[in-house]
């Protein structure tokens, strides 16, 4: 499917959401080490990403993925380092795309918060994400709201 998604549709089709989840999980995988640096024994963000991957394969229902996403956000609330908090939020938002595509818009926003005081690293990560977003979703993610 190569059609541009409707920028006002926060949900999108399941096919579109699966395609977006692939990108959001790739982004979140790169952020996860920032969380694990503070909380190496907290598996909730990783579990959210694994659930999102299972959704992409058709192995997990949306409600189960949402629960894992909520778990990642709970982990973010328990973290204290701003980088760890933002990374767990990226993981939670990445998984939440299975339910609602509009959550993809939060991935770059939380990524930007993950590098306080390191503008170069922040810009590098945001550029990596932007270069890899599926082209037909670029406007949806970056200019959609």
PDB file of C-alpha atoms in Angstrom:
ATOM      1  CA  UNK A   1       0.000   0.000   0.000  1.00  0.00           C
ATOM      2  CA  UNK A   2       1.565   3.262  -1.115  1.00  0.00           C
ATOM      3  CA  UNK A   3      -1.210   5.744  -0.416  1.00  0.00           C
ATOM      4  CA  UNK A   4      -0.639   8.655   1.919  1.00  0.00           C
ATOM      5  CA  UNK A   5      -2.437   8.127   5.225  1.00  0.00           C
ATOM      6  CA  UNK A   6      -5.031  10.640   6.338  1.00  0.00           C
ATOM      7  CA  UNK A   7      -3.195  12.950   8.756  1.00  0.00           C
ATOM      8  CA  UNK A   8      -6.372  13.494  10.766  1.00  0.00           C
ATOM      9  CA  UNK A   9      -6.958   9.759  11.351  1.00  0.00           C
ATOM     10  CA  UNK A  10      -5.183   8.868  14.581  1.00  0.00           C
ATOM     11  CA  UNK A  11      -6.120   5.205  14.308  1.00  0.00           C
ATOM     12  CA  UNK A  12      -5.391   4.207  10.660  1.00  0.00           C
ATOM     13  CA  UNK A  13      -5.901   0.707   9.313  1.00  0.00           C
ATOM     14  CA  UNK A  14      -4.328  -2.322  10.945  1.00  0.00           C
ATOM     15  CA  UNK A  15      -2.101  -2.740   7.881  1.00  0.00           C
ATOM     16  CA  UNK A  16      -0.856   0.824   8.256  1.00  0.00           C
ATOM     17  CA  UNK A  17      -0.316   0.363  11.984  1.00  0.00           C
ATOM     18  CA  UNK A  18       1.725  -2.796  11.409  1.00  0.00           C
ATOM     19  CA  UNK A  19       3.972  -0.889   8.994  1.00  0.00           C
ATOM     20  CA  UNK A  20       4.380   1.985  11.435  1.00  0.00           C
ATOM     21  CA  UNK A  21       5.071  -0.386  14.339  1.00  0.00           C
ATOM     22  CA  UNK A  22       8.005  -1.796  12.433  1.00  0.00           C
ATOM     23  CA  UNK A  23       9.528   1.687  12.318  1.00  0.00           C
ATOM     24  CA  UNK A  24       8.628   2.676  15.899  1.00  0.00           C
ATOM     25  CA  UNK A  25      10.105  -0.542  17.293  1.00  0.00           C
ATOM     26  CA  UNK A  26      13.326   0.024  15.347  1.00  0.00           C
ATOM     27  CA  UNK A  27      13.523   3.520  16.831  1.00  0.00           C
ATOM     28  CA  UNK A  28      12.757   2.308  20.350  1.00  0.00           C
ATOM     29  CA  UNK A  29      15.302  -0.511  20.192  1.00  0.00           C
ATOM     30  CA  UNK A  30      17.984   2.150  19.806  1.00  0.00           C
ATOM     31  CA  UNK A  31      16.650   4.020  22.836  1.00  0.00           C
ATOM     32  CA  UNK A  32      16.202   1.049  25.168  1.00  0.00           C
ATOM     33  CA  UNK A  33      19.846   1.015  26.386  1.00  0.00           C
ATOM     34  CA  UNK A  34      19.285   4.477  27.892  1.00  0.00           C
ATOM     35  CA  UNK A  35      16.590   2.997  30.114  1.00  0.00           C
ATOM     36  CA  UNK A  36      18.545  -0.147  30.904  1.00  0.00           C
ATOM     37  CA  UNK A  37      21.535   1.931  31.996  1.00  0.00           C
ATOM     38  CA  UNK A  38      19.477   3.034  34.998  1.00  0.00           C
ATOM     39  CA  UNK A  39      17.160   0.065  35.454  1.00  0.00           C
ATOM     40  CA  UNK A  40      18.853  -3.036  34.009  1.00  0.00           C
ATOM     41  CA  UNK A  41      16.484  -5.450  35.741  1.00  0.00           C
ATOM     42  CA  UNK A  42      13.246  -3.789  34.610  1.00  0.00           C
ATOM     43  CA  UNK A  43      11.981  -5.731  31.596  1.00  0.00           C
ATOM     44  CA  UNK A  44       8.787  -3.768  30.966  1.00  0.00           C
ATOM     45  CA  UNK A  45      10.019  -1.566  28.091  1.00  0.00           C
ATOM     46  CA  UNK A  46      11.589  -4.599  26.394  1.00  0.00           C
ATOM     47  CA  UNK A  47       8.342  -6.536  26.898  1.00  0.00           C
ATOM     48  CA  UNK A  48       6.409  -3.700  25.249  1.00  0.00           C
ATOM     49  CA  UNK A  49       8.654  -3.901  22.190  1.00  0.00           C
ATOM     50  CA  UNK A  50       8.381  -7.686  22.071  1.00  0.00           C
ATOM     51  CA  UNK A  51       4.599  -7.400  22.237  1.00  0.00           C
ATOM     52  CA  UNK A  52       4.625  -4.887  19.383  1.00  0.00           C
ATOM     53  CA  UNK A  53       6.733  -7.274  17.320  1.00  0.00           C
ATOM     54  CA  UNK A  54       4.281 -10.082  18.084  1.00  0.00           C
ATOM     55  CA  UNK A  55       1.461  -7.811  16.891  1.00  0.00           C
ATOM     56  CA  UNK A  56       3.354  -7.196  13.634  1.00  0.00           C
ATOM     57  CA  UNK A  57       3.518 -10.959  13.100  1.00  0.00           C
ATOM     58  CA  UNK A  58      -0.160 -11.368  13.973  1.00  0.00           C
ATOM     59  CA  UNK A  59       0.679 -13.342  17.138  1.00  0.00           C
ATOM     60  CA  UNK A  60      -0.734 -10.965  19.738  1.00  0.00           C
ATOM     61  CA  UNK A  61      -3.983  -9.078  20.091  1.00  0.00           C
ATOM     62  CA  UNK A  62      -4.046  -5.311  20.453  1.00  0.00           C
ATOM     63  CA  UNK A  63      -5.330  -5.375  24.054  1.00  0.00           C
ATOM     64  CA  UNK A  64      -2.318  -7.420  25.155  1.00  0.00           C
ATOM     65  CA  UNK A  65       0.048  -5.023  23.396  1.00  0.00           C
ATOM     66  CA  UNK A  66      -1.653  -2.080  25.090  1.00  0.00           C
ATOM     67  CA  UNK A  67      -1.109  -3.681  28.493  1.00  0.00           C
ATOM     68  CA  UNK A  68       2.619  -4.002  27.770  1.00  0.00           C
ATOM     69  CA  UNK A  69       2.680  -0.399  26.576  1.00  0.00           C
ATOM     70  CA  UNK A  70       1.114   0.696  29.869  1.00  0.00           C
ATOM     71  CA  UNK A  71       3.821  -1.295  31.661  1.00  0.00           C
ATOM     72  CA  UNK A  72       6.531   0.602  29.830  1.00  0.00           C
ATOM     73  CA  UNK A  73       4.954   3.911  30.829  1.00  0.00           C
ATOM     74  CA  UNK A  74       4.809   2.696  34.450  1.00  0.00           C
ATOM     75  CA  UNK A  75       8.528   1.912  34.210  1.00  0.00           C
ATOM     76  CA  UNK A  76       9.092   5.457  32.938  1.00  0.00           C
ATOM     77  CA  UNK A  77       7.319   6.866  35.993  1.00  0.00           C
ATOM     78  CA  UNK A  78       9.620   4.845  38.253  1.00  0.00           C
ATOM     79  CA  UNK A  79      12.838   5.938  36.536  1.00  0.00           C
ATOM     80  CA  UNK A  80      14.628   9.071  37.685  1.00  0.00           C
ATOM     81  CA  UNK A  81      17.172   9.824  34.958  1.00  0.00           C
ATOM     82  CA  UNK A  82      15.589  11.956  32.205  1.00  0.00           C
ATOM     83  CA  UNK A  83      17.189   9.786  29.520  1.00  0.00           C
ATOM     84  CA  UNK A  84      15.797   6.618  31.068  1.00  0.00           C
ATOM     85  CA  UNK A  85      12.346   8.162  31.466  1.00  0.00           C
ATOM     86  CA  UNK A  86      12.264   9.308  27.844  1.00  0.00           C
ATOM     87  CA  UNK A  87      13.554   5.975  26.548  1.00  0.00           C
ATOM     88  CA  UNK A  88      10.833   4.040  28.399  1.00  0.00           C
ATOM     89  CA  UNK A  89       8.265   6.488  27.000  1.00  0.00           C
ATOM     90  CA  UNK A  90       9.569   5.874  23.472  1.00  0.00           C
ATOM     91  CA  UNK A  91       9.148   2.127  24.028  1.00  0.00           C
ATOM     92  CA  UNK A  92       5.632   2.594  25.375  1.00  0.00           C
ATOM     93  CA  UNK A  93       4.610   4.846  22.505  1.00  0.00           C
ATOM     94  CA  UNK A  94       6.194   2.484  19.966  1.00  0.00           C
ATOM     95  CA  UNK A  95       4.065  -0.389  21.227  1.00  0.00           C
ATOM     96  CA  UNK A  96       0.942   1.780  21.491  1.00  0.00           C
ATOM     97  CA  UNK A  97       1.016   2.288  17.716  1.00  0.00           C
ATOM     98  CA  UNK A  98      -0.495  -1.210  17.463  1.00  0.00           C
ATOM     99  CA  UNK A  99      -3.668   0.320  18.911  1.00  0.00           C
ATOM    100  CA  UNK A 100      -3.498   3.850  17.551  1.00  0.00           C
ATOM    101  CA  UNK A 101      -1.158   5.069  14.821  1.00  0.00           C
ATOM    102  CA  UNK A 102      -1.085   8.590  16.236  1.00  0.00           C
ATOM    103  CA  UNK A 103       1.248   7.387  18.991  1.00  0.00           C
ATOM    104  CA  UNK A 104       3.991   7.254  16.348  1.00  0.00           C
ATOM    105  CA  UNK A 105       4.107  11.046  16.536  1.00  0.00           C
ATOM    106  CA  UNK A 106       5.370  10.793  20.108  1.00  0.00           C
ATOM    107  CA  UNK A 107       8.440   8.714  19.225  1.00  0.00           C
ATOM    108  CA  UNK A 108      10.523  11.642  17.922  1.00  0.00           C
ATOM    109  CA  UNK A 109       9.178  13.911  20.670  1.00  0.00           C
ATOM    110  CA  UNK A 110      10.316  11.623  23.474  1.00  0.00           C
ATOM    111  CA  UNK A 111      13.547  10.840  21.649  1.00  0.00           C
ATOM    112  CA  UNK A 112      14.359  14.549  21.704  1.00  0.00           C
ATOM    113  CA  UNK A 113      13.912  14.547  25.487  1.00  0.00           C
ATOM    114  CA  UNK A 114      16.282  11.604  25.950  1.00  0.00           C
ATOM    115  CA  UNK A 115      19.443  13.619  25.376  1.00  0.00           C
ATOM    116  CA  UNK A 116      19.373  16.627  27.707  1.00  0.00           C
ATOM    117  CA  UNK A 117      22.577  18.551  27.286  1.00  0.00           C
ATOM    118  CA  UNK A 118      23.713  16.552  24.246  1.00  0.00           C
ATOM    119  CA  UNK A 119      22.253  18.315  21.247  1.00  0.00           C
ATOM    120  CA  UNK A 120      24.589  16.542  18.820  1.00  0.00           C
ATOM    121  CA  UNK A 121      23.511  13.068  19.972  1.00  0.00           C
ATOM    122  CA  UNK A 122      19.859  14.141  19.984  1.00  0.00           C
ATOM    123  CA  UNK A 123      20.080  15.484  16.443  1.00  0.00           C
ATOM    124  CA  UNK A 124      21.886  12.355  15.272  1.00  0.00           C
ATOM    125  CA  UNK A 125      19.167  10.091  16.674  1.00  0.00           C
ATOM    126  CA  UNK A 126      16.339  12.201  15.299  1.00  0.00           C
ATOM    127  CA  UNK A 127      17.998  12.219  11.867  1.00  0.00           C
ATOM    128  CA  UNK A 128      18.359   8.427  12.015  1.00  0.00           C
ATOM    129  CA  UNK A 129      14.621   8.124  12.720  1.00  0.00           C
ATOM    130  CA  UNK A 130      13.584  10.573  10.035  1.00  0.00           C
ATOM    131  CA  UNK A 131      15.689   8.851   7.388  1.00  0.00           C
ATOM    132  CA  UNK A 132      14.016   5.526   8.161  1.00  0.00           C
ATOM    133  CA  UNK A 133      10.365   6.451   8.573  1.00  0.00           C
ATOM    134  CA  UNK A 134       8.442   4.897   5.675  1.00  0.00           C
ATOM    135  CA  UNK A 135       8.203   7.699   3.136  1.00  0.00           C
ATOM    136  CA  UNK A 136       4.427   7.665   2.952  1.00  0.00           C
ATOM    137  CA  UNK A 137       4.251   8.202   6.724  1.00  0.00           C
ATOM    138  CA  UNK A 138       6.738  11.068   6.926  1.00  0.00           C
ATOM    139  CA  UNK A 139       4.104  13.811   6.830  1.00  0.00           C
ATOM    140  CA  UNK A 140       1.766  11.784   9.077  1.00  0.00           C
ATOM    141  CA  UNK A 141       4.392  11.399  11.823  1.00  0.00           C
ATOM    142  CA  UNK A 142       6.159  14.718  11.589  1.00  0.00           C
ATOM    143  CA  UNK A 143       3.491  17.160  10.434  1.00  0.00           C
ATOM    144  CA  UNK A 144       0.244  15.356  11.261  1.00  0.00           C
ATOM    145  CA  UNK A 145      -0.933  17.310  14.239  1.00  0.00           C
TER     146      UNK A 145
END
